[in-house]
Short mmCIF file of C-alpha atoms in Angstrom, two decimals:
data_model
loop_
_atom_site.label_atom_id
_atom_site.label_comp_id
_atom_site.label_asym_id
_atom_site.label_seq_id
_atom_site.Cartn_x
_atom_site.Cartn_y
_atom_site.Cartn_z
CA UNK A 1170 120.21 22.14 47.07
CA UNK A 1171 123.89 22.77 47.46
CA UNK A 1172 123.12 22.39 51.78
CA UNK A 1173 121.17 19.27 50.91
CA UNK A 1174 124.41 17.83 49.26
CA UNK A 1175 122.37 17.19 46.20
CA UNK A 1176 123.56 17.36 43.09
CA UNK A 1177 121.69 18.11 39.84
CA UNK A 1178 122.45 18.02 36.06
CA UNK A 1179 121.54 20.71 33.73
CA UNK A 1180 117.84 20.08 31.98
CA UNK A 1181 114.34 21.04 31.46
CA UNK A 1182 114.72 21.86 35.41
CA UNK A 1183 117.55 23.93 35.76
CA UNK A 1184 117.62 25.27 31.83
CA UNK A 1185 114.59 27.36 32.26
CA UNK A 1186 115.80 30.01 30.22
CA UNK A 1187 116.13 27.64 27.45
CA UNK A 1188 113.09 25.25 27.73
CA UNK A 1189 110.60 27.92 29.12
CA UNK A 1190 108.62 27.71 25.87
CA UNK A 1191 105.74 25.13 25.35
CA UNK A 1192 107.02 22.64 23.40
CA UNK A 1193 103.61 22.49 21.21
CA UNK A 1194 104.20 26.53 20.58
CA UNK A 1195 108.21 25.94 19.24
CA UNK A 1196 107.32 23.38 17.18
CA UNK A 1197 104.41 25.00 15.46
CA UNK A 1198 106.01 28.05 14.49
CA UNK A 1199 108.58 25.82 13.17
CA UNK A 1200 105.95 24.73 10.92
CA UNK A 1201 104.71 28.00 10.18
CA UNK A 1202 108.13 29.50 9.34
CA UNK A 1203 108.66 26.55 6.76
CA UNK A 1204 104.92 27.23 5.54
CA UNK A 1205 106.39 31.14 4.74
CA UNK A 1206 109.44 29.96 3.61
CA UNK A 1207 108.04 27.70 0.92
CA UNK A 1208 105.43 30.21 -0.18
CA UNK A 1209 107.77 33.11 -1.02
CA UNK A 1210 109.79 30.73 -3.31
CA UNK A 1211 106.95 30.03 -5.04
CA UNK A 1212 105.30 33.64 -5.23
CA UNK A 1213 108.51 35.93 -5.46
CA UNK A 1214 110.94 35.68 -8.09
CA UNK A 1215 113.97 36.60 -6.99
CA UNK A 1216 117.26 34.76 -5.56
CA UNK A 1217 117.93 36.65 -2.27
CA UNK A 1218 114.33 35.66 -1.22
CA UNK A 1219 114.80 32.41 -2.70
CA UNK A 1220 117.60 31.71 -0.41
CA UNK A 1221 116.04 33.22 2.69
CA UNK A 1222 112.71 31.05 2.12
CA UNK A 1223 115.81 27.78 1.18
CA UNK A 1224 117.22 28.38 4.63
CA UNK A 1225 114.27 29.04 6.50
CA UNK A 1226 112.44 25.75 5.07
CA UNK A 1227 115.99 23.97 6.20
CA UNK A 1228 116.03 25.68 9.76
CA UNK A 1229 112.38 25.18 10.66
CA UNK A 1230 112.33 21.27 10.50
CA UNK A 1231 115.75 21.42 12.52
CA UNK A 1232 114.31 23.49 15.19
CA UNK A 1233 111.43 21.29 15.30
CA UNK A 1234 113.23 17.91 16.11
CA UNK A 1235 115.34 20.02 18.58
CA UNK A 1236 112.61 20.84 20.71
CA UNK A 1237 111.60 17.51 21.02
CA UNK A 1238 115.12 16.10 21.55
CA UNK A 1239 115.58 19.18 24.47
CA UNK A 1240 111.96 17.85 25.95
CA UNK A 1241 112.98 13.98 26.23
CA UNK A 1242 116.72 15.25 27.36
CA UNK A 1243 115.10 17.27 30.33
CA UNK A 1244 112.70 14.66 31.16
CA UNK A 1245 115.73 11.97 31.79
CA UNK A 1246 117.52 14.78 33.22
CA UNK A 1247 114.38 15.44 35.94
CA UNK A 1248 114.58 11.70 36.83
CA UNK A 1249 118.17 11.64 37.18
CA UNK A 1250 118.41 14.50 39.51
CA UNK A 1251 115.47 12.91 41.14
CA UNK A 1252 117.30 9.61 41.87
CA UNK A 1253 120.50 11.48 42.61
CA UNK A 1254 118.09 13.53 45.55
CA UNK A 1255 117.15 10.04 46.62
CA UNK A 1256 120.37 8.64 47.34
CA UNK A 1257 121.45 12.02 49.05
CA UNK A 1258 118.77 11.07 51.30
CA UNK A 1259 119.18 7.83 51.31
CA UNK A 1260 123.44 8.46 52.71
CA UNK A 1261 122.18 10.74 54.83
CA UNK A 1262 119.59 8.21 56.70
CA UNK A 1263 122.92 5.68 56.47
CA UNK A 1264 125.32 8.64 58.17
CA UNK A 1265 122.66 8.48 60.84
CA UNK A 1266 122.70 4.98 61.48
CA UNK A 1267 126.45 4.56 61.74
CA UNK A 1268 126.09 7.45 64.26
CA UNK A 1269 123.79 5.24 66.07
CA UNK A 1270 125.41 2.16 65.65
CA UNK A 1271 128.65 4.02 67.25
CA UNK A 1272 126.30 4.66 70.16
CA UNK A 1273 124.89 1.36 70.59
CA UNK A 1274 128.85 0.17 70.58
CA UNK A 1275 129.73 2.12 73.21
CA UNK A 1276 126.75 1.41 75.32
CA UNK A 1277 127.73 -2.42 74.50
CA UNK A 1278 131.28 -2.08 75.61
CA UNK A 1279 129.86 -0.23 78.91
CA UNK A 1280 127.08 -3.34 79.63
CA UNK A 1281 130.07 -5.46 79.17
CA UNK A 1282 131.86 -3.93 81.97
CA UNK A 1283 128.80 -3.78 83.89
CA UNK A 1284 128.48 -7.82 83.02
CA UNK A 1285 132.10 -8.67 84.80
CA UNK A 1286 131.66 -6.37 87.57
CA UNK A 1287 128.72 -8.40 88.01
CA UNK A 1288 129.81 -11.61 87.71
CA UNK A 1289 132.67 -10.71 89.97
CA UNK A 1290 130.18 -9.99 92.67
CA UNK A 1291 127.77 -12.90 92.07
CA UNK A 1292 131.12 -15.20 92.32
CA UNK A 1293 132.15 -13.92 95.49
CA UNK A 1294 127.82 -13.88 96.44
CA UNK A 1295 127.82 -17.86 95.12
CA UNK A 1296 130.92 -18.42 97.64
CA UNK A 1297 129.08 -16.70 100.37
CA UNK A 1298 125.96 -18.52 99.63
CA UNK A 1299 127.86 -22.39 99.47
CA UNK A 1300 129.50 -21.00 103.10
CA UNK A 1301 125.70 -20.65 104.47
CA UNK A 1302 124.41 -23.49 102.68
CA UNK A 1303 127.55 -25.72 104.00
CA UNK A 1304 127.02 -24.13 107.89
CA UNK A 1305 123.13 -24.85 107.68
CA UNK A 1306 123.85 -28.30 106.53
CA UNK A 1307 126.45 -28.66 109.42
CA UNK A 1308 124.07 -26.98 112.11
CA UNK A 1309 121.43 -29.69 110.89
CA UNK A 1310 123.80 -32.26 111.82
CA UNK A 1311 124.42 -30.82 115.21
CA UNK A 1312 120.82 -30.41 115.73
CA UNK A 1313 119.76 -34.09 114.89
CA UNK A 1314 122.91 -35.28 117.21
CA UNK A 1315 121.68 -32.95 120.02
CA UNK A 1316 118.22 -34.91 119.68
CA UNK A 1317 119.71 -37.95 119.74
CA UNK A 1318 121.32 -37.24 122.99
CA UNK A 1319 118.60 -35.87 124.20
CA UNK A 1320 116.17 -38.28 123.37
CA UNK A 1321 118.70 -41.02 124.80
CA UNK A 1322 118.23 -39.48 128.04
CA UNK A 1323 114.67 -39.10 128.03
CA UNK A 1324 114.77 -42.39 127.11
CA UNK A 1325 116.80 -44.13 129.92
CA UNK A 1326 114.75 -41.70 132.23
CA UNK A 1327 111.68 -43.75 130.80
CA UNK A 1328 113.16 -47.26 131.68
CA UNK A 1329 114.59 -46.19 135.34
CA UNK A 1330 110.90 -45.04 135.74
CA UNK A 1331 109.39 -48.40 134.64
CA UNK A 1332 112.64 -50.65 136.64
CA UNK A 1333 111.63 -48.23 140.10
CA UNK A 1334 108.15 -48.71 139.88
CA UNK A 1335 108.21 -52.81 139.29
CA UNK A 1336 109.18 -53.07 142.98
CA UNK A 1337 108.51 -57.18 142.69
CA UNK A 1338 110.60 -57.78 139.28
CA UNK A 1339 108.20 -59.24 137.94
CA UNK A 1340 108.26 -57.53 134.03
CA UNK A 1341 104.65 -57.09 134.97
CA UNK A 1342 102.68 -53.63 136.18
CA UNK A 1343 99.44 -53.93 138.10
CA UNK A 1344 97.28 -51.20 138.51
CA UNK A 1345 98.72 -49.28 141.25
CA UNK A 1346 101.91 -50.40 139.83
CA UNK A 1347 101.03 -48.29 136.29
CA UNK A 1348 99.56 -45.39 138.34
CA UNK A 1349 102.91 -44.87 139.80
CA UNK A 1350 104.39 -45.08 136.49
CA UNK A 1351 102.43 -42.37 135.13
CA UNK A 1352 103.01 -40.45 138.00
CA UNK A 1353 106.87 -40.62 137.42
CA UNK A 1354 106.57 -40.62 134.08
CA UNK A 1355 104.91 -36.61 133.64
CA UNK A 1356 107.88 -35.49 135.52
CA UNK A 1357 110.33 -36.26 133.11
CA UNK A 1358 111.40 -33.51 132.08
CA UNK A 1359 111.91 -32.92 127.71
CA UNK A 1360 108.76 -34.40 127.05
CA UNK A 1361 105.17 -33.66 127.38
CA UNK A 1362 103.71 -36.79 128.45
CA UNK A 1363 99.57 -37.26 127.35
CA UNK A 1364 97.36 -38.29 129.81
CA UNK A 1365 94.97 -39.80 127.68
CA UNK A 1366 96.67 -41.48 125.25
CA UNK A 1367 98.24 -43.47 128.02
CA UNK A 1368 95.13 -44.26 129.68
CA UNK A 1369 94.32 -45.60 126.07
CA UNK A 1370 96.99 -47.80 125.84
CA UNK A 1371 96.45 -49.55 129.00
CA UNK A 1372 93.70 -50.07 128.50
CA UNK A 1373 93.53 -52.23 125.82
CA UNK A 1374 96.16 -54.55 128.03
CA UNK A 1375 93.35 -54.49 130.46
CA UNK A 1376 94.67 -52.26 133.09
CA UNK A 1377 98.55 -54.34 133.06
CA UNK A 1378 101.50 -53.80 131.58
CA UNK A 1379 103.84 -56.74 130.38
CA UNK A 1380 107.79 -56.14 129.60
CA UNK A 1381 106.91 -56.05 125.76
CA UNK A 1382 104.43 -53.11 126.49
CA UNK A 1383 107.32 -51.38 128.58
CA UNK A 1384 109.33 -52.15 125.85
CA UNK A 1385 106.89 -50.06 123.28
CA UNK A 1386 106.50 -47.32 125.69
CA UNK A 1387 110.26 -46.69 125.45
CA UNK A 1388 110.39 -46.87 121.41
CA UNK A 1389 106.98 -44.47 121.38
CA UNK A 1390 109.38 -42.20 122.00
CA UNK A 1391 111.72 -42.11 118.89
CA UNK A 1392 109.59 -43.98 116.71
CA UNK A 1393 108.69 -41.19 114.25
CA UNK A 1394 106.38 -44.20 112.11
CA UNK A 1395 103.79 -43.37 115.18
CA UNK A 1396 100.70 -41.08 113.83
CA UNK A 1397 100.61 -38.23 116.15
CA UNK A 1398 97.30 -38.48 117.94
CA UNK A 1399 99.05 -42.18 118.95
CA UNK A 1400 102.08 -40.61 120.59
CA UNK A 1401 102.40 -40.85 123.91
CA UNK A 1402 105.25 -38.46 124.65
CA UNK A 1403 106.19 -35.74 122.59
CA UNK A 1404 109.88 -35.04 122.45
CA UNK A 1405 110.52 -31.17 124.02
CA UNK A 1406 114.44 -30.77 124.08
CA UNK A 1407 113.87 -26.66 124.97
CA UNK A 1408 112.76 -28.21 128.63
CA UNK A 1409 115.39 -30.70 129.47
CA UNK A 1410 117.88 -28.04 128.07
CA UNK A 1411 116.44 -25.11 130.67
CA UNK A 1412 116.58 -28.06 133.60
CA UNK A 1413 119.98 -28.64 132.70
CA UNK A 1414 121.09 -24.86 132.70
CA UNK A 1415 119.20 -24.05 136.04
CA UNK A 1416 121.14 -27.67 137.27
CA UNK A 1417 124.08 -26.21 135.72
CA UNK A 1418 125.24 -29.54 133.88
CA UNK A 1419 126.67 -29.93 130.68
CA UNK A 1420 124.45 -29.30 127.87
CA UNK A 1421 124.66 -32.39 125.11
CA UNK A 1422 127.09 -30.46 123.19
CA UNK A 1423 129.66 -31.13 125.70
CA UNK A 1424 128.99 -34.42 127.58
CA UNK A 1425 129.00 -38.12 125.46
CA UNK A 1426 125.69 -39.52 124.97
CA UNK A 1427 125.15 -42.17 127.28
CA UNK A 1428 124.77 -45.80 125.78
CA UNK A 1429 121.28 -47.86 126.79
CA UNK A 1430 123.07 -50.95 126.49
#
């Protein structure tokens, strides 16, 4: 008990040299001895015995309440020492805890660390990231003006062809007039010029072309309203950008688009 840290009060438990007798068996000789004591007054006449059996009859009924007094002291005692080995417990279970809650402090302070280096890193990440974000928002830019130029070209390309091939300036292509035009027109280079869907559009003008169909030629180009199966050219910029490097001209990066008016 004393390695425990408990801590117990003298009683029934500990007294065992004391209490060891039943209490029925103390108290009933008790009663027995004050039995004796009150029959030898009666029966023996003399005044030694008398005051042996006077003392006896006084001790008996002491000895009697004793043992019931020691019995209900070392009961309370029991529960006392029983309670006091509970809370032993109890502060050790609580000297464990603030041993763990010591731990769990310093593992705190060490994710807390962890937590700035952290955020120091994701700062200098989010900068990194805004940098990229920033440069793919600027290369967008650069890619849509590249088309722009691009498709500019194509598109005054387109009109030369149509100007050339009305040889009689009349704003008005006849049939060999628009088979010439299609001929020039699938060498152009940057776009990839259908056939078909030309063919189609003729001929619902009947074989001729007026300046207002020469006109929506050239916007079939950049008009991005068109469905797809409709378009008659389909911008290719990786073409016109390999004839200009085998020409070795300026790429669009480094020449001013040129105006169509």
């Amino acid at each position: 008990d004393a390695e425990m840290g408990h801590v117990k009060v003298k009683g029934e438990d500990t007294d065992g040299w004391v209490t060891h007798l039943h209490e029925y068996g103390i108290q009933g000789m008790a009663v027995v001895a004050f039995l004796s004591g009150l029959t030898s007054m009666i029966l023996v006449v003399a005044h030694l015995v008398d005051f042996s059996s006077l003392g006896l009859m006084i001790l008996a009924p002491l000895v009697f309440w004793q043992k019931t007094q020691l019995k209900a002291l070392g009961g309370m005692r029991g529960q006392q020492n029983a309670l006091r080995s509970k809370v032993n417990e109890l502060t050790e279970e609580n000297g464990k805890l603030t041993t763990s809650i010591d731990t769990m402090e310093e593992q705190v302070s060490e994710l807390q660390h962890v937590e700035k280096d952290l955020a120091t890193v994701a700062a200098k990440a989010g900068g990194q990231v805004d940098r990229l974000v920033s440069i793919v928002h600027e290369n967008g830019e650069i890619q849509k003006e590249i088309k722009g130029i691009l498709q500019d070209e194509i598109l005054q390309q387109i009109i030369n062809a149509v100007i050339n091939t009305d040889r009689d300036s009349n704003y008005q292509l006849d049939k060999r007039e628009v088979r010439q035009l299609e001929y020039r027109l699938k060498n152009i280079p940057g776009v990839v010029f259908y056939h078909d869907r030309f063919q189609a559009f003729c001929a619902s003008d009947e074989g001729d072309l007026t300046l207002a169909d020469v006109t929506n030629i050239a916007r079939n180009l950049g008009d991005d309203s068109i469905p797809p199966e409709q378009q008659i050219f389909e911008f290719a910029p990786k073409q016109i950008m390999e004839e200009k490097l085998k020409q070795g001209e300026p790429t669009p990066q480094s020449s001013p688009a040129r105006s169509l008016s």
